[in-house]
Amino acid sequence: MANLSFVIPMSVMTLFWGIIGGVVPWFIPKGPNRGVIVTMLVLTAVCCYLFWLIAILAQLNPLFGPALKNDTIWYMYYHSS
Amino acid sequence: MDSFFRSEEMCLVQLFFQTESAHNCIDELGHLGLVQFKDLHPGTADFQRRFVKEVKKCEEMERILRKQLYFVTFFDKLEQELKEINSNRDTLRQNFTQLTEINHLLHMTDDFFGEAGSTIEMSSSSVHSFVAGVIKHERFPAFEKILWRLFHGNFVLRHAEIKPHQEENMEVFVKKDVFVVFVQGDQVRGKIRKLCDGFHASMYPCPNNAAARKEMRTNVNMRMEDLRLVLKRTEEFRVTTLTAAAANLREWTAKVKKMKAIYYTLNLCNIDITQKLIIAEIWCPVSDLSSVHAALIKGSEQTGSSVTPIMNRIHTQQTPPTFNRTNVFTSGFQNIIDAYGVGDYQEINPAPYTMVTFPFLFAVMFGDCGHGLLMTLLAVWLILHEEHFRKLKNELVDMLVSGRYIILLMGIYSIYTGLIYNDCFSKSFNLFGSSWSVRHMFHPQGPWTNETLHNSDYLQLDPLVSGVYSGNPYPFGIDPMWNIALNKLLFLNSYKMKMSVIIGVVHMLFGVMLSLGNYINFKDVVLKFIPELVFMLSLFGYLTFLILYKWCVVIKSDSAPSILLLFINMMFFDYSSNGAMLYKTQKPVQIFLVVVAGVMVPWLLFAKPLLMYREHKTIFIRFVLMLMNANTQVFSVIYHSSFYFKMNHIKYIQTIFSLQISMGDIFVYQGIHTIEYCLGCISNTASYLRLWALSLAHAELSEVLWKMVLQVALRVTSGMGSVLLAVTFATFAVLTVTILLVMEGLSAFLHALRLHWVEFQNKFYQGSGYKFSPLSFDKMLNMK
């Protein structure tokens, strides 16, 4: 696939927060705090997933690139892959 | 379980119990901590209540205990004992002092007589008498002078200072001198006595011969030993009594507080005419009725009365207090919600949602995983040593300790957002490899050569050159390349502003959805909820859509329209600027959305009042018609005969008219609500931009501390660099804690709180209830 390197993180994160928000709540034992714990799990999953999603979508199609100092560029040209 | 999402169902219960068992019953209820007593004499002043004397007595005892003077104690017996002990001790001390003086005196006179014995024998054989005594050291010169004047030098005076030769733990050791005066003649003794009295010198009888003196001395020594023993015993006894009293001090204070609370509660109750029954009205949660009943039975059993108290649940129109059952973890969050306003009875409680969204919004503004880790560690330390911190009884520390779980959550979420912002003490992690490649900008793929590199100070990477941008964004968070870029803020500002708008719109939509839980009948849903939701979705939901669409779609940089301009032009229906649209059907979609939003405003403004007006008008018309159609004869007969009927229908007409007058009220209220909501949508969305502002401030402060404090020391190449580094790191640490953790932490806390209190809660929360404050001894004793 063309951008496998995008699909993998996308599916991993979606799966991770999906499990936390959608599957784990069913396993919380019944007790006085069940409602609170389930609410917290679902809200955490939603908030954290949304935050990660915004970060990755913002970098998906950049309109401009980073401006680097010339010695940084020189170093990176000769020393990185 | 359901109770934390809404306040609990409360009931009003009347309690009847006997006067004898009143004290015990209320004591039991106080330990249970689940009932709130209603004031049955709301008009009376404090001093008019029945148990005012008892309350005053309790207050007096409290005052005494608070002073903790060792001479004034709680029980009279103990007071007497201590008084006795103290007076005994003083007498004993005095005796002891005297005996010591005598001892010294005898010691001295032995020497004198030994030395002067020969002299006296040599002189004339007239009767010599002597006086021995002890006088204060500073008075001695004056004493001597007067003796000279009196006897014209015809006397022998010897004196010596008393030196303490052992550890005599007197409180104040007064310097004293021993003196012996030899004079001729017996009559002068009287004079000397008077003189000694004048100087407050104590005289002691001293025998003439050495043997008697020795006997006296052994006598005195024996008595001194005895006294010393007695004094020691007295001291020990006193210390044990006091320590026993001190151990009980806290217990007694608690007891007095409890008694005062019980009498205060009794003041709120009714006592019936026979003086045998006490009637109280309490608010208590419905689910706890059985435990209250059990507590009452226990209390009445303790006093041995055979009559069990009666609980009678009564129905009432009064608004019950709001009770949210909390545990150690949730109480902190409930407190910050209640600080703004206690919820209405059985209103949706924002606290369970706040437990996640508040630390999360804090973390969005704080966003540094290094500082987040420090905050989490602080919270864990507070949690583990909670009792130790509470003992310090410092207000600031108390506040920190009661918020320890809030701080824990804030720290954990800050670590997460810090990882996503890729910011740890202003440095980034590179876990997955950056998506930006410099190599591809050079020949042959890109436009750069070594010459371009030499000619300019900085160069910008171009994502349009193939390979520069790998096509896959950094999988977790912000790419580390941006941390070393000179135009970092250009990218981050755009990202964070759009992120703030998205988070804001989602948060507010969540608030509007929560308001659904507060509507009792379906009509309100249609009249209020749907227009609110559609208004927000059509304008700000669409804005969010634009942001996401622009991110996901590939555009050339020079033809990328600004979202802000698109939005503004949409509101003004201005489509004249050439072709700067994001997608093909943008224009008709936008026009449709603005029109829909425009329709929602009058719906929100007029629908509900008009409906209410029409309802009442139909009732009114129907009543008038009934009056008109009724048989006039029958009507007049009824009218004149039944006084009761006359009053009734006049009252009904009055009610109708008053309802008509309050139509204006309803219109005004609905108008205010509409304006508030619609304008609020815009201003609240903009208000969420503080998420961007504070996270920018935090990141910049962090970077300043790195670049201008720590990095300076890290760059020093000489040998002294290590010493400088140690000093600089100390500065860095202190500044990080005070500026970035404390100041920025408080600031982000405050702004996250404001976002909840205002922007989130004004979508659904009324917050005009009153809090359930039960009689609880635990709560009372913990709050000193």
mmCIF file of N, CA and C in Angstrom, chain B residues 47 136 297 466 539 660 744:
data_model
loop_
_atom_site.group_PDB
_atom_site.id
_atom_site.type_symbol
_atom_site.label_atom_id
_atom_site.label_comp_id
_atom_site.label_asym_id
_atom_site.label_seq_id
_atom_site.Cartn_x
_atom_site.Cartn_y
_atom_site.Cartn_z
ATOM 1 N N PHE B 47 -30.476 34.083 71.095
ATOM 2 C CA PHE B 47 -30.559 34.086 72.544
ATOM 3 C C PHE B 47 -31.955 33.717 73.030
ATOM 4 N N LYS B 136 20.024 39.376 101.778
ATOM 5 C CA LYS B 136 20.273 39.428 100.333
ATOM 6 C C LYS B 136 21.599 40.119 100.070
ATOM 7 N N ILE B 297 -32.904 3.948 66.684
ATOM 8 C CA ILE B 297 -33.224 2.854 67.618
ATOM 9 C C ILE B 297 -32.050 2.627 68.561
ATOM 10 N N SER B 466 10.114 16.468 -4.258
ATOM 11 C CA SER B 466 9.785 15.085 -3.885
ATOM 12 C C SER B 466 10.835 14.535 -2.941
ATOM 13 N N LEU B 539 -22.866 26.439 12.222
ATOM 14 C CA LEU B 539 -21.809 27.439 12.084
ATOM 15 C C LEU B 539 -20.461 26.903 12.531
ATOM 16 N N GLN B 660 -50.863 36.555 32.449
ATOM 17 C CA GLN B 660 -50.721 37.391 31.265
ATOM 18 C C GLN B 660 -49.604 38.401 31.452
ATOM 19 N N GLU B 744 2.934 28.738 36.271
ATOM 20 C CA GLU B 744 2.201 28.277 35.100
ATOM 21 C C GLU B 744 1.150 27.251 35.475
#
